[in-house]
mmCIF file with all atom_site columns, C-alpha atoms and ligand atoms in Angstrom:
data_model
loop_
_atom_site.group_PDB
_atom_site.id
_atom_site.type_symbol
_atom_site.label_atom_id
_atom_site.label_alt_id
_atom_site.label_comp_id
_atom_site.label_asym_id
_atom_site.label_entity_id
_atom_site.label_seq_id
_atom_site.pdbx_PDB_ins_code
_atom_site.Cartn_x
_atom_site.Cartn_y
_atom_site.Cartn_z
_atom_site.occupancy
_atom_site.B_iso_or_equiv
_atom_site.pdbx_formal_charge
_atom_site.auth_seq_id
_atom_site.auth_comp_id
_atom_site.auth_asym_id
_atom_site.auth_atom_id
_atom_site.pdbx_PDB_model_num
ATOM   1   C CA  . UNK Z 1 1   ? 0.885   16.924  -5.764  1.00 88.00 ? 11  UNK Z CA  1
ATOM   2   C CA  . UNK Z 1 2   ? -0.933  13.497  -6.802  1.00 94.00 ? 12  UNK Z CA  1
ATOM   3   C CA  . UNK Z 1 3   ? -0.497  12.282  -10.132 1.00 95.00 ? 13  UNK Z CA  1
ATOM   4   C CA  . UNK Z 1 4   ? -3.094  9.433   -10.033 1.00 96.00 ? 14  UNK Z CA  1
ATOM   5   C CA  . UNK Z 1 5   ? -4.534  6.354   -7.570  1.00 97.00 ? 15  UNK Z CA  1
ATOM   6   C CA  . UNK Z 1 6   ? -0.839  4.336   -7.479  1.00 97.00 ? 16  UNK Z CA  1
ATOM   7   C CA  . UNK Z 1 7   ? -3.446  1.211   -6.280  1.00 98.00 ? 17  UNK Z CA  1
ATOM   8   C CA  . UNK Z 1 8   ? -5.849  0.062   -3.897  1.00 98.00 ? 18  UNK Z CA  1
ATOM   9   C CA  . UNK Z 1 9   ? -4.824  -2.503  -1.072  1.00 98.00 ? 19  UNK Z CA  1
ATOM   10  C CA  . UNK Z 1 10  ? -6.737  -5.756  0.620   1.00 98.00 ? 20  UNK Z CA  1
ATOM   11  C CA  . UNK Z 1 11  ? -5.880  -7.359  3.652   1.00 98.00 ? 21  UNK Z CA  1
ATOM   12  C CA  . UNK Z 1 12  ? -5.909  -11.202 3.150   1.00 98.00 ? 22  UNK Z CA  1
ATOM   13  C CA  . UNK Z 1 13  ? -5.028  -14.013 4.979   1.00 98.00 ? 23  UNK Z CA  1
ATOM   14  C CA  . UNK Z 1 14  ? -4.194  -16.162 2.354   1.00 98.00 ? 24  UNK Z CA  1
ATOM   15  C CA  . UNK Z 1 15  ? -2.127  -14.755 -0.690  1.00 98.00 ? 25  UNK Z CA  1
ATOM   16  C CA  . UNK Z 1 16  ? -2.047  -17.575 -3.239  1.00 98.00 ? 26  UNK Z CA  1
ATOM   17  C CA  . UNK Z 1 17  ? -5.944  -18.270 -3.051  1.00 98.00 ? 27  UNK Z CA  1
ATOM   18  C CA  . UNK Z 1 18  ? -6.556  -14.676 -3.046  1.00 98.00 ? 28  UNK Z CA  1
ATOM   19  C CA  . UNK Z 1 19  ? -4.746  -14.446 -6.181  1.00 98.00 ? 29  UNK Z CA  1
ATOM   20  C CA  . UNK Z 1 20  ? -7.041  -17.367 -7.842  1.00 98.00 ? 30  UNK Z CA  1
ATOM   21  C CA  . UNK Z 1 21  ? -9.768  -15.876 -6.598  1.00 98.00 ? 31  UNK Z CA  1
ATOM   22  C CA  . UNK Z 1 22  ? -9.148  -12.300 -8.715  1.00 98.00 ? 32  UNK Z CA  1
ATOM   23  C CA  . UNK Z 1 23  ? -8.092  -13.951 -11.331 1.00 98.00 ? 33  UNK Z CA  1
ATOM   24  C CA  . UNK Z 1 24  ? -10.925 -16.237 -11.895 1.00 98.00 ? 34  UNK Z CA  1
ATOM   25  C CA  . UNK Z 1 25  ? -13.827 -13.915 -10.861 1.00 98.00 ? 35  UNK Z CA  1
ATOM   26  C CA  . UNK Z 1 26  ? -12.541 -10.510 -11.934 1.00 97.00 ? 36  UNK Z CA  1
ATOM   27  C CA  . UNK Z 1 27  ? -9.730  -12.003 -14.696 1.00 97.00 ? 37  UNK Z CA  1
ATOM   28  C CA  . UNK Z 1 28  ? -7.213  -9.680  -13.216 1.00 97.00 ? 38  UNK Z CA  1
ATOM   29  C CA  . UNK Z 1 29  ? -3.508  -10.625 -14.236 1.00 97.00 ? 39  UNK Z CA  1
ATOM   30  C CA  . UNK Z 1 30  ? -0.953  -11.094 -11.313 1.00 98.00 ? 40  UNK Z CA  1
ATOM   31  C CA  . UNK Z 1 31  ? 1.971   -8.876  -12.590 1.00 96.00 ? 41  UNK Z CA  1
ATOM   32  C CA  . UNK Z 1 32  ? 4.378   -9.335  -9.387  1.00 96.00 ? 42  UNK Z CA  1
ATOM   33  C CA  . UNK Z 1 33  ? 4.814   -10.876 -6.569  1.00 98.00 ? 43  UNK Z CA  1
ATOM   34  C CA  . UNK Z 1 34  ? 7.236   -9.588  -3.492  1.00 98.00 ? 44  UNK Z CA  1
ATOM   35  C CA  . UNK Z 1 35  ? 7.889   -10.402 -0.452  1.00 98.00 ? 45  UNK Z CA  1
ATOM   36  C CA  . UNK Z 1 36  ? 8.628   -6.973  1.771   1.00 97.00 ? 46  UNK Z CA  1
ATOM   37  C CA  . UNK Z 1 37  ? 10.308  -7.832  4.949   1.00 97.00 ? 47  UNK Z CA  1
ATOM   38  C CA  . UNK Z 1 38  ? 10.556  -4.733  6.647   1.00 97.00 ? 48  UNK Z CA  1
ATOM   39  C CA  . UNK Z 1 39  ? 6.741   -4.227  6.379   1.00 97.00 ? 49  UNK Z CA  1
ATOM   40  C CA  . UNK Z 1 40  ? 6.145   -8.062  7.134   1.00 98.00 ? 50  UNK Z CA  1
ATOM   41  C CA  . UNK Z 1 41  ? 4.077   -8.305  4.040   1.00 98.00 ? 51  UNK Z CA  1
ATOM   42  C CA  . UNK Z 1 42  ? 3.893   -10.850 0.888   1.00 98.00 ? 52  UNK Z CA  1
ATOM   43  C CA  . UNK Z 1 43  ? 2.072   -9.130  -1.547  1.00 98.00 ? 53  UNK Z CA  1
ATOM   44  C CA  . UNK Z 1 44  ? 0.840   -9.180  -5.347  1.00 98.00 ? 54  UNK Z CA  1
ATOM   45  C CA  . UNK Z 1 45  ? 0.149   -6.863  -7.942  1.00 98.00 ? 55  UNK Z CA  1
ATOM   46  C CA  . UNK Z 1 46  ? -2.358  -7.186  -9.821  1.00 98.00 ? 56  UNK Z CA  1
ATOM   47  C CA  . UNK Z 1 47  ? -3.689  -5.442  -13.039 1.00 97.00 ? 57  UNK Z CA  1
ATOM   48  C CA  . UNK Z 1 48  ? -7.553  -4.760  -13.717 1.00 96.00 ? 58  UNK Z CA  1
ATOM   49  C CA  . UNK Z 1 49  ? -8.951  -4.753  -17.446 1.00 92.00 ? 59  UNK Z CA  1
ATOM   50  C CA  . UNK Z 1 50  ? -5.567  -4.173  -19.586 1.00 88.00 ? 60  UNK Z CA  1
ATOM   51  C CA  . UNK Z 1 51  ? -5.382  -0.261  -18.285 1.00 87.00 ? 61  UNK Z CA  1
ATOM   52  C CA  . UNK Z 1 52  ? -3.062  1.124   -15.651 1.00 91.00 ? 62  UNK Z CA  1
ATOM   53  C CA  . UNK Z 1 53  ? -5.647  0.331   -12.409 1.00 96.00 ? 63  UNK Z CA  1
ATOM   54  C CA  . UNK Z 1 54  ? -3.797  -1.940  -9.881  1.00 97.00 ? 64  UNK Z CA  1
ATOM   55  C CA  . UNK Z 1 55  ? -4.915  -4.115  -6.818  1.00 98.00 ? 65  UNK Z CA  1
ATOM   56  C CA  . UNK Z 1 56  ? -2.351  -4.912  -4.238  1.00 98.00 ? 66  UNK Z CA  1
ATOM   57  C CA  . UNK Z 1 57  ? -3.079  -7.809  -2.394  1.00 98.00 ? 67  UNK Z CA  1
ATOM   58  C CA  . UNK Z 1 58  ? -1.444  -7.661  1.173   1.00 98.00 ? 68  UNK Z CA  1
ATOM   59  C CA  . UNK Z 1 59  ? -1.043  -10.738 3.283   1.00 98.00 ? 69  UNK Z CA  1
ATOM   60  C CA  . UNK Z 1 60  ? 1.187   -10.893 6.824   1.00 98.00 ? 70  UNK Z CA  1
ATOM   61  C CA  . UNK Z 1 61  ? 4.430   -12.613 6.865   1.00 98.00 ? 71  UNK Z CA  1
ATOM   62  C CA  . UNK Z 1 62  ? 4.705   -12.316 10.593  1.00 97.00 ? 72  UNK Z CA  1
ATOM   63  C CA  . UNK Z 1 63  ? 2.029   -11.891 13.456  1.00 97.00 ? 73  UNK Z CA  1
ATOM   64  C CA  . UNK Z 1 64  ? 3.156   -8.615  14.573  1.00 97.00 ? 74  UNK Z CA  1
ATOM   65  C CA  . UNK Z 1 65  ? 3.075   -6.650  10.951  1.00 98.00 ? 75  UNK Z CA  1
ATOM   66  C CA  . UNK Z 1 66  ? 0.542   -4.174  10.768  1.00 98.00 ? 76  UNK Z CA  1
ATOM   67  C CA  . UNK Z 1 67  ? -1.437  -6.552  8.233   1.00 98.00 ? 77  UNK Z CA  1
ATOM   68  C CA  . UNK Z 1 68  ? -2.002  -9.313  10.604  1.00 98.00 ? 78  UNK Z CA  1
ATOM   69  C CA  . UNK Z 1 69  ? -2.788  -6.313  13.012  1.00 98.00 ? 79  UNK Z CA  1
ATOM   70  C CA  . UNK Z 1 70  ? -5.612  -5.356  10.484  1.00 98.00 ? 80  UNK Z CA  1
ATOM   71  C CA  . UNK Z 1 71  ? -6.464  -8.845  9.851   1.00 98.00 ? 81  UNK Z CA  1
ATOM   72  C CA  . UNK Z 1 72  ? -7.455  -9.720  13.449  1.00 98.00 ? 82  UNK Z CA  1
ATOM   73  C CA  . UNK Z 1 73  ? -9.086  -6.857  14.307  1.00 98.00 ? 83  UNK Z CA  1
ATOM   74  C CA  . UNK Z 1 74  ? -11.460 -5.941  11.107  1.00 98.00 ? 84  UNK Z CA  1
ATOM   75  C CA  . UNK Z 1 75  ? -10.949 -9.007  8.795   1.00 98.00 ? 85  UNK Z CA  1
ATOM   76  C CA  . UNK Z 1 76  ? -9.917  -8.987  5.510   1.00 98.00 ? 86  UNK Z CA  1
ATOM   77  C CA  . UNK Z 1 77  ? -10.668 -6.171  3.647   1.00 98.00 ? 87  UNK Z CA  1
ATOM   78  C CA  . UNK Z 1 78  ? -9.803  -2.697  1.844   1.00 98.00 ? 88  UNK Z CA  1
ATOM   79  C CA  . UNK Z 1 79  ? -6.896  -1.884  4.049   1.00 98.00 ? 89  UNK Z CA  1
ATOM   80  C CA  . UNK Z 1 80  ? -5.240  1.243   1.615   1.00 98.00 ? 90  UNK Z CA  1
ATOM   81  C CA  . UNK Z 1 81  ? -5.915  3.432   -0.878  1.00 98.00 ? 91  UNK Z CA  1
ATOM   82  C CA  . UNK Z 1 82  ? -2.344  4.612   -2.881  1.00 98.00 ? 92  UNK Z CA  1
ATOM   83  C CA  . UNK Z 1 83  ? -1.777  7.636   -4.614  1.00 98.00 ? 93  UNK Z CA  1
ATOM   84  C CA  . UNK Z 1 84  ? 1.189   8.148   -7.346  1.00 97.00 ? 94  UNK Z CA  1
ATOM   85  C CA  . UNK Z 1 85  ? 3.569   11.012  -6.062  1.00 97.00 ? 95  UNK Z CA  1
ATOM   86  C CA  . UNK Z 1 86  ? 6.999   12.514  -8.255  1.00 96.00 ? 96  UNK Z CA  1
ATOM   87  C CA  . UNK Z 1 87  ? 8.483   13.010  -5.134  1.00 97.00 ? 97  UNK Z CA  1
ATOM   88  C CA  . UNK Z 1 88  ? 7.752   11.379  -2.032  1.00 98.00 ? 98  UNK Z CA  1
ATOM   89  C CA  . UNK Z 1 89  ? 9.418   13.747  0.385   1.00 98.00 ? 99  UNK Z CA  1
ATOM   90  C CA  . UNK Z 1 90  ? 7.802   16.900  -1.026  1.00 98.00 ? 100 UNK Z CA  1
ATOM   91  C CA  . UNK Z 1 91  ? 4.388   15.011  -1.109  1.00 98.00 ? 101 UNK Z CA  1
ATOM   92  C CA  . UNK Z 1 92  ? 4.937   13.999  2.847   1.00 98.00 ? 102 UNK Z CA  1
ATOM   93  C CA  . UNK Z 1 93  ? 5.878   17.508  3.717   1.00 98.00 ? 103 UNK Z CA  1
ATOM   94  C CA  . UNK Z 1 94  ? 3.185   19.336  1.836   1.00 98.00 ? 104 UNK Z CA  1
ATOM   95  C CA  . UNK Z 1 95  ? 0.742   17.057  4.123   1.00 98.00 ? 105 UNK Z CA  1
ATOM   96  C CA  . UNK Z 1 96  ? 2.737   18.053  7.301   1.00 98.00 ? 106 UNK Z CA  1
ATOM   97  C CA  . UNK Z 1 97  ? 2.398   21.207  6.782   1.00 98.00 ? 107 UNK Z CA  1
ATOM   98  C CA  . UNK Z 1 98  ? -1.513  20.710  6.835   1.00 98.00 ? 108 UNK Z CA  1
ATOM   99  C CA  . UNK Z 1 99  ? -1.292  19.287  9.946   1.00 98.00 ? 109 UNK Z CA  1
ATOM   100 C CA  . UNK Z 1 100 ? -1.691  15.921  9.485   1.00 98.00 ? 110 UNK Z CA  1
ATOM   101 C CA  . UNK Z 1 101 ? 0.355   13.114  10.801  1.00 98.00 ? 111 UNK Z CA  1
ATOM   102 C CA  . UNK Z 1 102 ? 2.897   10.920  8.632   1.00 98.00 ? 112 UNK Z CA  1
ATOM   103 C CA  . UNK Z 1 103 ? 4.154   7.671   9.605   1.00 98.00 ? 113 UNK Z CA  1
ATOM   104 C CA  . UNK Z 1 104 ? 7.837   8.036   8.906   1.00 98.00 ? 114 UNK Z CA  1
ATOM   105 C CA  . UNK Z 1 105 ? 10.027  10.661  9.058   1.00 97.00 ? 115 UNK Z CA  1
ATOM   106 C CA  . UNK Z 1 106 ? 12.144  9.107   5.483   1.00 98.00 ? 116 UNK Z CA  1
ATOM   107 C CA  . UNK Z 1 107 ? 10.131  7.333   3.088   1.00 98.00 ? 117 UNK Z CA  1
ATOM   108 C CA  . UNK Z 1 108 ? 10.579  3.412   3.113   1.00 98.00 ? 118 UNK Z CA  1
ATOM   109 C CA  . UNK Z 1 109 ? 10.825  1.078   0.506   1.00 98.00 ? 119 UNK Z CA  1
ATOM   110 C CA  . UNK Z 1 110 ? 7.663   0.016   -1.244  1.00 97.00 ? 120 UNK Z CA  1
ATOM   111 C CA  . UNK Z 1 111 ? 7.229   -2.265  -4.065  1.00 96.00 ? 121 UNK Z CA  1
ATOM   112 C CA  . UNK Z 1 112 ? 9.256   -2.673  -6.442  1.00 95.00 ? 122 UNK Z CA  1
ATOM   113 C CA  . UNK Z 1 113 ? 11.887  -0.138  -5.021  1.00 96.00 ? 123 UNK Z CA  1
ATOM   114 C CA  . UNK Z 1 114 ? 9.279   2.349   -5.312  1.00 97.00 ? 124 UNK Z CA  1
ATOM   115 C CA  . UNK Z 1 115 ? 9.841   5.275   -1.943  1.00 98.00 ? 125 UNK Z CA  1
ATOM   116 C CA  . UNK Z 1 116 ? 6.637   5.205   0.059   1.00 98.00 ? 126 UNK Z CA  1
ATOM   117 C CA  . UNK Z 1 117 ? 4.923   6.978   3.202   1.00 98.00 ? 127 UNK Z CA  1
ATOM   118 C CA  . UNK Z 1 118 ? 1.381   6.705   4.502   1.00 98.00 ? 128 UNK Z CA  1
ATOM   119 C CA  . UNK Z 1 119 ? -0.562  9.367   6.372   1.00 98.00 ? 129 UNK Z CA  1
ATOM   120 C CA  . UNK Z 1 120 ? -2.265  8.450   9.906   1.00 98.00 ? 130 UNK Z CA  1
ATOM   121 C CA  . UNK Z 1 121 ? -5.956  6.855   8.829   1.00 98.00 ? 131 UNK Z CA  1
ATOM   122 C CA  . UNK Z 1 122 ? -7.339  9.172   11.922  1.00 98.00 ? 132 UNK Z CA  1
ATOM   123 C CA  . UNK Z 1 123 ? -6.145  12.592  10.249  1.00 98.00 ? 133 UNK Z CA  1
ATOM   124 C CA  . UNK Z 1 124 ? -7.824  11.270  7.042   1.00 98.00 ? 134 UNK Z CA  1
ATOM   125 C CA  . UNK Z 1 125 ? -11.438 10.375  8.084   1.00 98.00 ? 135 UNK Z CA  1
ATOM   126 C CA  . UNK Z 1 126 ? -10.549 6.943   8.686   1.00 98.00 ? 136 UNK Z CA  1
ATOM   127 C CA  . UNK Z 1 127 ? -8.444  5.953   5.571   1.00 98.00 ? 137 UNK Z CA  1
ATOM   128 C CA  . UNK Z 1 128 ? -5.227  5.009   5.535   1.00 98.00 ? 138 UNK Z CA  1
ATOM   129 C CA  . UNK Z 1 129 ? -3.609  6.912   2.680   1.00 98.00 ? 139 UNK Z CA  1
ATOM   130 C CA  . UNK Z 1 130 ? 0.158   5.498   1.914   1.00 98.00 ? 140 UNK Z CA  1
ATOM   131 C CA  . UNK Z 1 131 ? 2.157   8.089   -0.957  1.00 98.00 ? 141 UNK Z CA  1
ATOM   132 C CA  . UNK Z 1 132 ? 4.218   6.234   -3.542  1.00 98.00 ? 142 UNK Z CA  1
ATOM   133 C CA  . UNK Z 1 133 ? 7.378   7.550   -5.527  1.00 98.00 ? 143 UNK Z CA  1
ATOM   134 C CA  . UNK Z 1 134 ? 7.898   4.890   -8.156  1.00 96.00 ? 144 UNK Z CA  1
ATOM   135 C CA  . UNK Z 1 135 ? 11.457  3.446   -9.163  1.00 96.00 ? 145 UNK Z CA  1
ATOM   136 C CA  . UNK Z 1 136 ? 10.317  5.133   -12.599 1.00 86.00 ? 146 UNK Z CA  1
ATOM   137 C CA  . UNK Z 1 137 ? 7.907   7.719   -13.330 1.00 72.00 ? 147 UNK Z CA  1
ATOM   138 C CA  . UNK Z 1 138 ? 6.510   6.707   -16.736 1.00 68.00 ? 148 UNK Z CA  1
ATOM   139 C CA  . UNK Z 1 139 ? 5.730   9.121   -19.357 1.00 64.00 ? 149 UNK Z CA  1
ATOM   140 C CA  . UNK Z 1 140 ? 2.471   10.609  -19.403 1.00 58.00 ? 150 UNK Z CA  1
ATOM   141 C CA  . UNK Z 1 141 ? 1.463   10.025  -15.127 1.00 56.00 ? 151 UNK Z CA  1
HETATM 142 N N1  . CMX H 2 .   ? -7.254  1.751   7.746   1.00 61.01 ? 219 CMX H N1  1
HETATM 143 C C1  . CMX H 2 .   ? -8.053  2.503   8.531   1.00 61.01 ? 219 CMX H C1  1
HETATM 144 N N2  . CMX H 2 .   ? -7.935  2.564   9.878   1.00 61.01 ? 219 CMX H N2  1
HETATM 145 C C2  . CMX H 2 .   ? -6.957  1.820   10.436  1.00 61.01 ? 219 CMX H C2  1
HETATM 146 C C3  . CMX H 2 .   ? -6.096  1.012   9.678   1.00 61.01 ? 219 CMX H C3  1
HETATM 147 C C4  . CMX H 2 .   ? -6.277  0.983   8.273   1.00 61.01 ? 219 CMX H C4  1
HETATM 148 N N3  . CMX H 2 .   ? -5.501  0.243   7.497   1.00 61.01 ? 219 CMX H N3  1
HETATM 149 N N4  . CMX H 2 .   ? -5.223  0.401   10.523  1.00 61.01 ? 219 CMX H N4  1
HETATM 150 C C5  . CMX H 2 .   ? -5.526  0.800   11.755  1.00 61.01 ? 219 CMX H C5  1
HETATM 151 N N5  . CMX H 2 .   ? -6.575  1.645   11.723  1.00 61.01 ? 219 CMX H N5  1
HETATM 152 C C6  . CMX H 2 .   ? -7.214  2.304   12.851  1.00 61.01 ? 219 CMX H C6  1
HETATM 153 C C7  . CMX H 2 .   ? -7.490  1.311   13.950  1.00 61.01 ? 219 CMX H C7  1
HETATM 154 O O1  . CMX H 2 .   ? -8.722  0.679   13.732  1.00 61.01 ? 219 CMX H O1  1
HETATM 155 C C8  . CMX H 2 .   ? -7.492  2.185   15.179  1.00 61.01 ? 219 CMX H C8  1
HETATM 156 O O2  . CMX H 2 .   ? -8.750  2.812   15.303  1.00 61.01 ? 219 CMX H O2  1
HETATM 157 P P1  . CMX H 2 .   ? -9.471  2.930   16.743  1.00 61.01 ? 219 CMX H P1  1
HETATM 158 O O3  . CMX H 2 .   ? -8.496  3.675   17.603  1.00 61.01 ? 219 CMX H O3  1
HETATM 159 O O4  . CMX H 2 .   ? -10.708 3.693   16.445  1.00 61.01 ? 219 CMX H O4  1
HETATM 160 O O5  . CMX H 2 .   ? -9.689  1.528   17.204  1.00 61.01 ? 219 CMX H O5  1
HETATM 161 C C9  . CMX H 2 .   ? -6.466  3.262   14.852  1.00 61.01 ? 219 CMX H C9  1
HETATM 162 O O6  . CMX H 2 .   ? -6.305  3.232   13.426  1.00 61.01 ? 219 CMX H O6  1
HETATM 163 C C10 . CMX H 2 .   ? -5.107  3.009   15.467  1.00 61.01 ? 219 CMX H C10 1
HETATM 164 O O7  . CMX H 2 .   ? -4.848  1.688   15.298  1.00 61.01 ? 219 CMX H O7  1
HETATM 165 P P2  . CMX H 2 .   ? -3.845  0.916   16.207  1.00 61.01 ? 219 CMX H P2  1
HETATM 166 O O8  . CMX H 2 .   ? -4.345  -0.464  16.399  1.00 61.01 ? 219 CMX H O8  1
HETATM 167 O O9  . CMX H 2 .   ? -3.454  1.691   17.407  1.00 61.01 ? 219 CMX H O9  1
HETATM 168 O O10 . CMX H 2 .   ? -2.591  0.966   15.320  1.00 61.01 ? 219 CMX H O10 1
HETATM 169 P P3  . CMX H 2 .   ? -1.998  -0.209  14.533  1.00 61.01 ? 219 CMX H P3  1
HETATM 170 O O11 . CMX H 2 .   ? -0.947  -0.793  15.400  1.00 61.01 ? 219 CMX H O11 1
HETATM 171 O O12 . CMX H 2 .   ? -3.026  -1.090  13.938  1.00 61.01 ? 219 CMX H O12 1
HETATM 172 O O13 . CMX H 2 .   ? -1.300  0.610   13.363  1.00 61.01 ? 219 CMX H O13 1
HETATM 173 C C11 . CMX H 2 .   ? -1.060  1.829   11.411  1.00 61.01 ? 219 CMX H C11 1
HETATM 174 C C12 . CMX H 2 .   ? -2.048  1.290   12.411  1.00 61.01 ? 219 CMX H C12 1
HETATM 175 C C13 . CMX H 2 .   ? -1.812  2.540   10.313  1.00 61.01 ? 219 CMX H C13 1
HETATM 176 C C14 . CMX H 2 .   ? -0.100  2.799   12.119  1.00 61.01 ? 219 CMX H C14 1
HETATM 177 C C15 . CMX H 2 .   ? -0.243  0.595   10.845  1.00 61.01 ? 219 CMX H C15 1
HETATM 178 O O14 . CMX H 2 .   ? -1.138  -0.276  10.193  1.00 61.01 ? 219 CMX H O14 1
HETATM 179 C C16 . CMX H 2 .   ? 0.843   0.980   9.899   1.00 61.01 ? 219 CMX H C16 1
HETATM 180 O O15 . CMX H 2 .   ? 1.961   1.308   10.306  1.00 61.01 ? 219 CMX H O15 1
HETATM 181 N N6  . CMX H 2 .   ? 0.567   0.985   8.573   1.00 61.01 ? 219 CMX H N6  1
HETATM 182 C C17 . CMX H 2 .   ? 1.521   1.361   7.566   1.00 61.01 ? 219 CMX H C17 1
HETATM 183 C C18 . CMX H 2 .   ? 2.314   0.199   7.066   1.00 61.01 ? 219 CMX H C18 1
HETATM 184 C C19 . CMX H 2 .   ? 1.476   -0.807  6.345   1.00 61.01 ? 219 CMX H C19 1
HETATM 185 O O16 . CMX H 2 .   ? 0.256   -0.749  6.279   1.00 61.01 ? 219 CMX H O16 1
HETATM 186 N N7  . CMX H 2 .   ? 2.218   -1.786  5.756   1.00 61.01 ? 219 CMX H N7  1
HETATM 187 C C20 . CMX H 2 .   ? 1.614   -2.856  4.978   1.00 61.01 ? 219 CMX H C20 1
HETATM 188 C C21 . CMX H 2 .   ? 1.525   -2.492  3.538   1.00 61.01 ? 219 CMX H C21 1
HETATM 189 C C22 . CMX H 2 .   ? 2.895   -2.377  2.898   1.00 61.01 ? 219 CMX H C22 1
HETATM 190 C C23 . CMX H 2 .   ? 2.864   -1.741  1.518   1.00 61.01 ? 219 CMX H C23 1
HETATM 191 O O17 . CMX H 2 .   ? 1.830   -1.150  1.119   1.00 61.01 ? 219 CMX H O17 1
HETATM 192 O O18 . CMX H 2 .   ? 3.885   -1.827  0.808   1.00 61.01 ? 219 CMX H O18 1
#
């Protein structure tokens, strides 16, 4: 099952000013930065108010990665909403077996070598909903 909301994801076009931007309006910290080649992205982590609650800030590295897809056709914006999974595979299959449609067949490799798999935004109202198997499960999630 979920454990928690892993993070929520934005679509911009620019990462370092979007980074200033939550930093000086919200005073978020930026925790990591990576960039993820197979899913064409450079993205940051950011936390919110000292607790576990994380944005991910998503912007393309390439024109043909599915955030410069979102970019150009709804603008920058909430593109994902993350939940925390123990074990990605089990998650994904547990979802299949519902009906719905997952992107991969395996799990990919998220941040920080976290195991990740989203389910298609049209078999959940409109939302694209990406499961996340950390490197390391910390006590207490
Ligand atoms: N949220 C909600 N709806 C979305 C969406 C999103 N992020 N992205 C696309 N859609 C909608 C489109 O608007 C479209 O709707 P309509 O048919 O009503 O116009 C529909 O889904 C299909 O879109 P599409 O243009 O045919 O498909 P795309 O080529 O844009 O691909 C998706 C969509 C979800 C398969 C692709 O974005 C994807 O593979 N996403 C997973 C990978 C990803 O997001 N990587 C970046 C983050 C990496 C990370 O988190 O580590």
């Amino acid at each position: 099952g979920l454990l928690r909301i892993d993070h929520v994801g934005i679509a911009v076009p620019d990462l370092d000013a979007a980074i200033e931007f939550y930093s000086s309006v919200f005073g978020m910290t930026c925790e990591h930065t990576e960039e993820n080649e197979e899913q064409g992205v450079r993205e940051a982590m950011l936390g919110v108010g000292g607790g576990p609650s994380r944005l991910q800030l998503l912007a393309p590295l390439r024109e043909d990665s599915p955030i410069a897809k979102f970019l150009t056709k709804s603008g920058p914006g909430l593109q994902q909403l993350a939940y925390t999974v123990s074990n990605v595979e089990e998650a994904a299959d547990a979802i299949r077996a519902k009906g719905l449609r997952l992107l991969y067949k395996e799990p990919k490799r998220g941040t920080a070598g976290s195991r990740i798999n989203f389910v298609h935004p049209k078999d959940c109202g409109g939302v694209l909903v990406e499961l996340v198997e950390p490197a390391v499960i910390h006590p207490g999630d």
